[in-house]
Coordinates of C-alpha atoms in Angstrom, one line a residue:
M1 CA -2.0 4.6 14.4
G2 CA -3.7 8.0 14.9
S3 CA -7.2 6.5 14.3
Y4 CA -10.1 6.0 16.6
V5 CA -13.5 4.3 17.1
A6 CA -16.4 6.7 17.6
K7 CA -19.0 6.1 20.4
T8 CA -21.4 4.8 17.8
G9 CA -18.8 2.2 16.8
E10 CA -17.5 3.5 13.5
F11 CA -13.7 3.3 12.8
T12 CA -12.4 6.6 11.7
R13 CA -8.9 6.9 10.2
D14 CA -7.0 10.1 10.9
T15 CA -6.0 11.3 7.5
D16 CA -4.3 14.5 8.5
Y17 CA -0.8 13.5 7.2
I18 CA 2.3 15.6 6.9
S19 CA 1.5 17.5 3.7
T20 CA 5.1 18.5 2.8
R21 CA 5.9 17.5 -0.8
I22 CA 9.1 16.7 -2.6
T23 CA 8.7 18.5 -5.9
A24 CA 10.7 19.3 -9.0
D25 CA 10.7 23.0 -8.2
G26 CA 11.3 22.4 -4.4
R27 CA 8.6 24.8 -3.4
D28 CA 8.2 23.1 0.0
G29 CA 11.9 23.2 0.6
Y30 CA 12.5 19.7 -0.5
P31 CA 13.5 19.5 -4.2
V32 CA 13.7 16.3 -6.2
E33 CA 17.3 15.1 -5.9
A34 CA 19.0 11.8 -6.5
G35 CA 20.3 10.1 -3.3
R36 CA 18.9 12.6 -0.9
Y37 CA 15.8 10.8 0.3
R38 CA 15.0 7.4 1.9
L39 CA 11.7 5.7 1.6
I40 CA 10.7 3.9 4.8
V41 CA 8.2 1.1 4.4
A42 CA 6.9 -2.1 5.9
R43 CA 6.0 -4.9 3.5
A44 CA 3.1 -5.8 5.8
C45 CA 1.3 -2.4 5.2
P46 CA -0.9 -2.0 2.2
W47 CA -0.3 1.8 2.1
A48 CA 3.4 1.2 2.1
N49 CA 3.1 -1.6 -0.5
R50 CA 1.7 0.9 -2.9
A51 CA 4.9 3.0 -2.6
I52 CA 7.1 0.0 -3.0
I53 CA 5.3 -1.0 -6.3
V54 CA 5.3 2.5 -7.8
R55 CA 9.0 3.1 -7.0
R56 CA 9.8 -0.2 -8.6
L57 CA 7.6 0.3 -11.7
L58 CA 9.1 3.8 -12.4
G59 CA 12.7 2.6 -11.7
L60 CA 13.4 5.0 -8.9
E61 CA 15.5 2.4 -6.9
K62 CA 18.8 4.0 -7.9
V63 CA 17.8 7.6 -6.8
M64 CA 15.7 6.8 -3.7
S65 CA 16.9 4.2 -1.2
I66 CA 14.5 2.1 0.7
G67 CA 14.4 1.0 4.4
F68 CA 12.3 -1.9 5.6
C69 CA 10.7 -1.9 9.0
G70 CA 9.7 -5.3 10.5
P71 CA 6.2 -6.5 10.4
T72 CA 5.3 -5.8 14.0
H73 CA 5.6 -2.6 16.1
D74 CA 4.6 -1.4 19.5
E75 CA 2.5 1.6 20.5
R76 CA 5.4 3.9 19.9
S77 CA 6.7 3.2 16.5
W78 CA 7.6 1.0 13.6
T79 CA 11.1 -0.4 14.2
F80 CA 14.0 -1.5 12.1
D81 CA 14.3 -5.0 13.7
L82 CA 15.1 -6.6 10.3
D83 CA 18.4 -4.7 10.2
P84 CA 21.6 -5.7 12.1
D85 CA 21.3 -4.5 15.7
G86 CA 17.9 -3.1 14.9
V87 CA 19.2 0.1 13.4
D88 CA 18.5 1.5 9.9
P89 CA 21.9 1.3 8.2
V90 CA 21.5 4.7 6.5
L91 CA 19.5 6.8 9.0
K92 CA 21.3 5.2 12.0
I93 CA 18.0 5.1 14.0
P94 CA 16.2 2.2 15.7
R95 CA 12.7 3.6 15.4
L96 CA 11.0 5.5 12.6
R97 CA 9.6 7.8 15.4
D98 CA 13.1 9.2 15.7
A99 CA 12.9 10.8 12.2
Y100 CA 9.4 12.2 13.0
F101 CA 10.6 13.7 16.3
K102 CA 13.7 15.2 14.7
R103 CA 11.5 17.4 12.6
F104 CA 8.4 17.6 14.9
P105 CA 9.5 17.2 18.6
G106 CA 6.8 15.3 20.4
Y107 CA 4.9 14.6 17.2
P108 CA 1.5 13.7 18.6
K109 CA 0.0 11.7 15.8
G110 CA 0.5 8.2 14.5
I111 CA 4.0 7.2 13.3
T112 CA 3.0 5.7 9.9
V113 CA 4.6 4.1 6.9
P114 CA 5.3 4.8 4.1
A115 CA 7.4 7.8 5.1
I116 CA 10.1 9.6 3.2
V117 CA 13.1 10.9 5.3
D118 CA 15.6 13.6 4.3
I119 CA 18.9 11.8 4.8
P120 CA 21.1 14.8 5.4
S121 CA 18.9 16.2 8.2
G122 CA 17.5 12.9 9.4
E123 CA 14.0 14.5 9.4
V124 CA 10.8 13.0 8.1
V125 CA 9.5 14.9 5.0
T126 CA 6.1 13.3 4.4
N127 CA 3.9 10.4 5.3
D128 CA 1.1 11.4 3.0
F129 CA 0.8 8.1 1.2
A130 CA -1.8 9.1 -1.3
Q131 CA 0.1 12.1 -2.6
M132 CA 3.5 10.4 -2.4
T133 CA 2.9 7.9 -5.2
L134 CA 1.3 10.5 -7.4
D135 CA 4.4 12.7 -6.9
F136 CA 6.7 9.7 -7.8
S137 CA 4.8 9.7 -11.2
T138 CA 4.6 13.5 -11.8
E139 CA 7.5 15.2 -10.0
W140 CA 10.3 12.6 -10.3
T141 CA 10.0 12.2 -14.1
A142 CA 13.6 13.3 -14.6
Y143 CA 14.7 10.0 -12.9
H144 CA 12.2 7.6 -14.3
R145 CA 13.8 4.5 -16.0
D146 CA 13.6 4.1 -19.8
G147 CA 10.3 2.5 -20.5
A148 CA 8.7 3.6 -17.3
P149 CA 4.9 3.3 -17.5
Q150 CA 2.5 6.3 -17.3
L151 CA 0.7 5.5 -14.0
Y152 CA -1.1 8.8 -13.7
P153 CA -1.5 10.0 -17.3
E154 CA -2.9 13.5 -17.6
P155 CA -5.9 12.7 -19.8
L156 CA -7.1 10.1 -17.3
R157 CA -6.4 11.8 -14.0
A158 CA -10.0 13.0 -13.3
Q159 CA -11.2 9.4 -13.9
I160 CA -8.4 7.9 -11.9
D161 CA -9.1 10.3 -9.0
E162 CA -12.8 9.4 -9.1
V163 CA -12.2 5.7 -9.0
N164 CA -9.5 6.0 -6.3
E165 CA -11.9 8.0 -4.1
R166 CA -14.5 5.3 -3.9
V167 CA -11.9 2.5 -3.7
Y168 CA -10.2 4.2 -0.8
R169 CA -13.4 5.0 1.1
E170 CA -15.2 1.7 0.7
I171 CA -12.5 -0.9 0.0
N172 CA -9.0 0.1 1.1
N173 CA -10.3 1.7 4.3
G174 CA -13.5 -0.2 4.2
V175 CA -11.9 -3.5 5.3
Y176 CA -10.6 -1.6 8.4
Q177 CA -14.0 -0.2 9.1
C178 CA -15.3 -3.8 9.2
G179 CA -12.4 -5.1 11.3
F180 CA -12.3 -2.3 13.9
A181 CA -16.0 -1.6 14.1
G182 CA -17.1 -1.1 17.7
S183 CA -20.8 -1.9 17.3
Q184 CA -22.8 -4.4 15.3
Q185 CA -24.5 -1.6 13.3
A186 CA -21.2 0.0 12.4
Y187 CA -19.9 -3.3 11.2
D188 CA -23.0 -4.1 9.2
D189 CA -22.9 -0.8 7.5
A190 CA -19.2 -1.1 6.6
Y191 CA -19.7 -4.7 5.4
E192 CA -22.5 -3.6 3.0
R193 CA -20.4 -0.7 1.7
L194 CA -17.4 -2.9 1.2
F195 CA -19.1 -5.7 -0.8
S196 CA -21.2 -3.2 -2.8
A197 CA -17.9 -1.6 -3.9
L198 CA -16.3 -4.9 -4.6
D199 CA -19.3 -5.8 -6.8
W200 CA -18.9 -2.4 -8.5
V201 CA -15.2 -2.9 -9.4
S202 CA -15.9 -6.5 -10.4
E203 CA -18.6 -5.3 -12.9
R204 CA -16.2 -2.6 -14.2
L205 CA -13.4 -5.2 -14.7
A206 CA -15.6 -7.8 -16.3
A207 CA -15.2 -6.1 -19.7
Q208 CA -11.9 -4.3 -19.3
R209 CA -8.5 -5.5 -18.1
Y210 CA -7.6 -2.5 -16.0
L211 CA -9.7 -0.1 -13.9
V212 CA -9.1 3.1 -16.0
G213 CA -7.9 3.0 -19.6
Y214 CA -5.9 0.2 -21.3
T215 CA -2.9 0.1 -19.1
I216 CA -1.9 -0.3 -15.4
T217 CA -2.5 3.0 -13.5
E218 CA -2.3 4.2 -10.0
A219 CA -5.9 3.0 -9.6
D220 CA -4.9 -0.6 -10.1
I221 CA -2.1 -0.4 -7.7
R222 CA -4.3 1.0 -5.0
L223 CA -6.9 -1.8 -5.4
F224 CA -4.3 -4.5 -5.7
T225 CA -2.7 -4.0 -2.3
T226 CA -6.1 -4.6 -0.6
L227 CA -7.1 -7.6 -2.8
V228 CA -3.7 -9.4 -2.2
R229 CA -4.3 -9.2 1.5
F230 CA -8.0 -10.2 1.4
D231 CA -8.0 -13.9 1.9
A232 CA -4.8 -14.0 4.1
V233 CA -6.1 -11.4 6.5
Y234 CA -9.3 -9.4 5.8
H235 CA -11.7 -12.3 5.2
G236 CA -11.2 -13.9 8.6
H237 CA -9.4 -11.3 10.8
F238 CA -11.5 -8.4 9.8
K239 CA -14.7 -10.4 9.3
C240 CA -15.0 -9.5 5.6
N241 CA -16.5 -12.9 5.0
R242 CA -19.3 -12.7 2.5
C243 CA -16.9 -14.5 0.2
K244 CA -13.2 -14.9 -0.3
L245 CA -11.3 -13.3 -3.2
T246 CA -10.9 -16.7 -4.7
E247 CA -14.7 -16.9 -4.9
M248 CA -15.1 -13.7 -6.8
P249 CA -14.1 -14.9 -10.3
V250 CA -13.4 -11.5 -12.0
L251 CA -11.5 -10.0 -9.1
W252 CA -9.6 -13.2 -8.5
A253 CA -8.5 -13.3 -12.2
Y254 CA -7.7 -9.5 -12.1
A255 CA -5.6 -9.9 -8.9
R256 CA -3.7 -12.8 -10.4
D257 CA -3.0 -10.9 -13.6
L258 CA -1.4 -8.1 -11.6
F259 CA 0.3 -10.4 -9.1
Q260 CA 2.1 -12.1 -12.1
T261 CA 3.1 -8.7 -13.5
P262 CA 6.7 -7.7 -12.6
G263 CA 6.6 -5.1 -9.8
F264 CA 3.5 -6.5 -8.1
G265 CA 3.7 -10.1 -6.8
D266 CA 7.5 -9.7 -6.3
T267 CA 6.8 -7.0 -3.6
V268 CA 4.3 -9.1 -1.6
D269 CA 5.5 -10.8 1.6
F270 CA 2.6 -13.0 2.9
V271 CA 4.5 -14.0 6.0
Q272 CA 5.1 -10.4 7.1
I273 CA 1.5 -9.5 6.2
K274 CA 0.0 -12.2 8.4
R275 CA 2.4 -11.6 11.3
H276 CA 1.6 -7.9 11.3
Y277 CA -2.2 -8.1 11.4
Y278 CA -2.5 -11.1 13.7
L279 CA 0.1 -10.0 16.2
V280 CA -0.2 -6.2 16.3
H281 CA -4.0 -6.2 16.5
S282 CA -4.2 -7.9 19.9
D283 CA -7.6 -6.4 20.6
I284 CA -9.0 -8.4 17.7
N285 CA -6.7 -11.5 18.1
P286 CA -5.7 -11.7 21.7
T287 CA -4.2 -15.1 21.5
G288 CA -1.6 -13.9 19.0
I289 CA -2.0 -17.1 16.9
V290 CA -1.0 -16.5 13.2
P291 CA -3.0 -18.8 10.9
K292 CA -1.2 -21.1 8.6
G293 CA -3.4 -20.7 5.5
P294 CA -4.5 -19.9 3.0
D295 CA -2.9 -22.0 0.3
L296 CA -1.1 -19.5 -2.0
A297 CA -0.4 -21.8 -5.0
G298 CA -3.4 -20.4 -6.9
W299 CA -1.7 -17.0 -7.3
L300 CA 0.4 -18.4 -10.1
T301 CA -2.3 -20.1 -12.1
A302 CA -3.5 -18.8 -15.5
H303 CA -5.8 -15.9 -15.4
G304 CA -6.9 -15.4 -19.0
R305 CA -7.2 -11.6 -18.7
E306 CA -5.0 -11.1 -21.8
A307 CA -8.2 -11.8 -23.8
L308 CA -9.5 -8.4 -22.8
G309 CA -6.7 -6.7 -24.6
G310 CA -4.8 -3.8 -23.0
K311 CA -1.1 -3.6 -22.5
P312 CA 0.2 -3.6 -18.9
F313 CA 2.9 -1.0 -19.4
G314 CA 1.4 0.8 -22.5
N315 CA 4.3 1.6 -24.8
G316 CA 6.8 1.1 -21.9
T317 CA 8.4 -2.0 -20.6
P318 CA 8.3 -4.1 -17.4
P319 CA 10.9 -3.3 -14.7
G320 CA 13.8 -5.7 -14.3
P321 CA 14.2 -8.0 -11.3
P322 CA 14.3 -6.2 -7.9
P323 CA 17.8 -5.5 -6.5
E324 CA 19.2 -8.4 -4.5
N325 CA 18.9 -6.6 -1.2
E326 CA 15.2 -5.7 -1.9
R327 CA 13.9 -9.1 -2.7
V328 CA 11.1 -10.7 -0.7
P329 CA 12.8 -13.4 1.5
A330 CA 12.5 -17.0 0.1
G331 CA 9.5 -18.8 1.4
H332 CA 7.6 -15.6 2.2
S333 CA 5.6 -15.5 -1.1
V334 CA 4.3 -17.9 -3.6

């Protein structure tokens, strides 16, 4: 996916994404416009899961369509194998790579999700997942639903950015640095950084319901998509095994609180998550066996986090149920 393991064994993610932005003023040539763009995701991918959640919380479903790739892919590209005949019904392409190549012939880097495609031209606009969700909050405000939450409120942006930076470096990406480490020392170092950071967010969340402020923000969404995959994948597959999420009381309660919030748990597909990691990473799991566990029933148990105060959506309201054609398949979640 455009990343590599150094000679000393450290996994390094290539973060040189397509930096084009879709903005209200259209300064990069792509103005915010209803119906023009298609968000391409895979439910398996934590980076894409963020975009799915933010789009849903802000109510952008009616102005930005969504296309789902299957949970597995080959070296060349994510594919639309969930769609009839394996072709995206809007873009009319079988591989996400086709949209990348349409704009950048022979694009040499990883074909990643989430990606936003310009429907009229069939060209990829951006795959910069970190900027993408911030732009949903700040550039697409004209199309936010009534009652949409403030996920990136101006007074808290510096604090959110600071939290996000460490969460990304040591947790979101940290699990990968454990899983893809090419030496014992690189793994040991990544493991220590990961669990030190998990202890740090746990301490922070012991006395407050959300990471920054009194409502759900972008920071919570970014941490959630790693936590929700922790026991199903990262604990065993990536050797992040000091303890399971269910053995970290504060983070387990926090993750359940978010999971039970509309827009979070209803975007999570555990079947696809496990199929992706255990089948695609054949270097880590050469047998291709997908584990049956863990038991997911605990995700719906009481979490008690309401006692800390805070309002999930501030003065806003929860999103309604997901559109019929965007629901996680029956049996794929809790």
